[in-house]
Structure formats: C-alpha cells, structure tokens
Coordinates of C-alpha atoms in Angstrom, one line a residue:
X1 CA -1.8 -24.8 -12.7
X2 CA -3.4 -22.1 -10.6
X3 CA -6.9 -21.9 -10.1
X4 CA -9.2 -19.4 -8.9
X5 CA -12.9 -19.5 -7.7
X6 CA -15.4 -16.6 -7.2
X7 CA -18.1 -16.9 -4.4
X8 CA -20.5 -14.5 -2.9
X9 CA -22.2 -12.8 -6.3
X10 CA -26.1 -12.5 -6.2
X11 CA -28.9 -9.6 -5.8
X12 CA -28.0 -6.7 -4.0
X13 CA -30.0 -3.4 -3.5
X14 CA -29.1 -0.1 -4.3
X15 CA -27.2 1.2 -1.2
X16 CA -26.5 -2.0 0.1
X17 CA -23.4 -4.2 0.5
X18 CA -22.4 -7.3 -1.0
X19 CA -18.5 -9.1 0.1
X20 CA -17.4 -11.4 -3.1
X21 CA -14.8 -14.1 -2.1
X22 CA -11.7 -15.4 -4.8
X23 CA -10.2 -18.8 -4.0
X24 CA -6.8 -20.0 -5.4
X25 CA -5.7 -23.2 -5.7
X26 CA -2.1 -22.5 -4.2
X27 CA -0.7 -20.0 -2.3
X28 CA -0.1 -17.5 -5.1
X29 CA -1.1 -14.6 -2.5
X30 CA 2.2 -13.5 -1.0
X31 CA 4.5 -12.9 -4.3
X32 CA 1.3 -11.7 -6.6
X33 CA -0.7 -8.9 -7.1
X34 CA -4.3 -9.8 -6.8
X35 CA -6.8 -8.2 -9.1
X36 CA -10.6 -7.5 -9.5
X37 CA -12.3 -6.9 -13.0
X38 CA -15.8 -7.0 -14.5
X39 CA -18.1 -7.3 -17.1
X40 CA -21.2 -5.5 -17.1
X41 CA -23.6 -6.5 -20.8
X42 CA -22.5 -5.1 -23.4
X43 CA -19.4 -3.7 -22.4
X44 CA -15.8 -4.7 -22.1
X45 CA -13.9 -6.4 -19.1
X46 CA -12.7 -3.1 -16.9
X47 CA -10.1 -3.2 -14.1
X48 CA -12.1 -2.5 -10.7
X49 CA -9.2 -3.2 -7.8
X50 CA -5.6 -4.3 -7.3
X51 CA -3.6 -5.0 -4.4
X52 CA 0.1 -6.2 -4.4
X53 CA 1.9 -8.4 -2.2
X54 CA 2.9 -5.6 -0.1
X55 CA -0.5 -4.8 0.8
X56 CA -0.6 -1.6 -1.8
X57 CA -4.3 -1.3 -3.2
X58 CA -5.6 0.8 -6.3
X59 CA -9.4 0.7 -7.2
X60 CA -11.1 2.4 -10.5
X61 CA -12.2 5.8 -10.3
X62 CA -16.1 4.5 -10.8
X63 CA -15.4 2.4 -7.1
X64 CA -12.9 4.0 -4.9
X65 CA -14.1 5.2 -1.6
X66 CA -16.8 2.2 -1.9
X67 CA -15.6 -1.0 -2.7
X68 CA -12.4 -2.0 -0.8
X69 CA -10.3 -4.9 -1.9
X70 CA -8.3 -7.9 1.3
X71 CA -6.6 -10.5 1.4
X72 CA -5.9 -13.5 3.8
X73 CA -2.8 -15.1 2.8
X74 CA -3.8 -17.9 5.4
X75 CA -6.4 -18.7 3.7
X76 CA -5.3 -18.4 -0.2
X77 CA -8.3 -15.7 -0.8
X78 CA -8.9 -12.1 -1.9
X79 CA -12.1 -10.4 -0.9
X80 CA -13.4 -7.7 -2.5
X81 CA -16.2 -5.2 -0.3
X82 CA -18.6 -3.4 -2.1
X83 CA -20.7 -1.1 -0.6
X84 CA -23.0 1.5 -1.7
X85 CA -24.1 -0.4 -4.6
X86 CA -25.3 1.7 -7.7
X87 CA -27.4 0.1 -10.7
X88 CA -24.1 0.5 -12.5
X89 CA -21.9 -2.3 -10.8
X90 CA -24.2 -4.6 -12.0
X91 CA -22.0 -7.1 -13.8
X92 CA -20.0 -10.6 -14.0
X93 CA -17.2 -10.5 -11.8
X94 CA -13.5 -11.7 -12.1
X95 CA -10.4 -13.0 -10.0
X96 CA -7.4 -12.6 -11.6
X97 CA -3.7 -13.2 -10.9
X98 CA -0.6 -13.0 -13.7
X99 CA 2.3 -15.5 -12.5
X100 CA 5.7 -16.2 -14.1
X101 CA 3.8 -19.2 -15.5
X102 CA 0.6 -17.5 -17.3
X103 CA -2.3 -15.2 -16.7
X104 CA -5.1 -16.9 -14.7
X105 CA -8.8 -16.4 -14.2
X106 CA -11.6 -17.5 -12.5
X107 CA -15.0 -18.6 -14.1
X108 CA -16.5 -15.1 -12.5
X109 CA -19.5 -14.7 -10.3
X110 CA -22.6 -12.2 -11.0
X111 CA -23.7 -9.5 -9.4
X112 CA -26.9 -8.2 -9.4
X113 CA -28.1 -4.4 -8.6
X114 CA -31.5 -3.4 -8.2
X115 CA -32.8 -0.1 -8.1

C-alpha cells in the first residue's frame, strides 16, 4: 500500500515563493510518473504538474514558467516550486501517483495566497 504525504502548504504572499514536499511510503519514484493537482473552493481537482520517470515534466498552462516540479529518488519525494504566487493558486494541494496496483493520494496540504 503506497502512501503519500504533503508538507510545506501555508500563507504565502502574492509574488512570493512557497516549495511543497510529497512523501511516499516506498520507492515508487523511479518507475512512476509523479503528479501535482489541486483544489481551489468551489472548483474541481485540476492537473497542475507531471514528471515521468525519465525526468520529462508538463505543468498546466495557468503555472508553467512559475511553478516547477523535482524529484529525489534518494529520498522517495517529489517537490513542487511555486513562485510568483497569484491570489488564484490559492487551494488544497495533492500528491498523486497511479501504480499497477491502484491510484494513490495523499491527504493534501493548503496553500494560502494573499493579496
């Protein structure tokens, strides 16, 4: 059973940066795209970033150029950068991962953005 645990949500500023931290339970890292999502109130879950074993990485048009999604396979854990925070990424944020086994997520962590 994989697990996964978001860290690093809180208050951020307009313009400023935040760096949210996903967790897994087993290394799941080197075979598995990793994947970003959120939910803002109100609104449906939305992709936000992806990046494959291989290192490829996709964002959503509303975050490309300033969020940019790592990984550390040492370490069993996806980061995700955001920078130049808008009002608008204001939202729960998700880890996720799909294995050969099931679809797995993590219990999400909030971000904050004040104007």
């Amino acid at each position: 059973q994989v697990q996964l645990v978001e860290s690093g949500g809180g208050l951020g500023q307009t313009g400023g940066s935040v760096r949210l931290s996903c967790a897994a339970s087993e290394n799941i890292f080197r075979i598995n795209p990793m994947r970003w999502y959120r939910q803002a109130p109100g609104k449906q879950r939305e992709f936000v970033a992806i990046i494959t074993s291989g290192g490829i990485t996709e964002y959503a048009k509303s975050v490309k150029g300033r969020f940019t999604i790592s990984r550390d396979n040492a370490e069993n854990t996806v980061y995700l950068q955001m920078n130049s925070l808008k009002p608008e990424d204001t939202a729960v944020y998700y880890c996720n991962v799909i294995t050969s086994n099931g679809n797995y997520w993590g219990p999400g962590t909030q971000v904050t953005v004040s104007s």
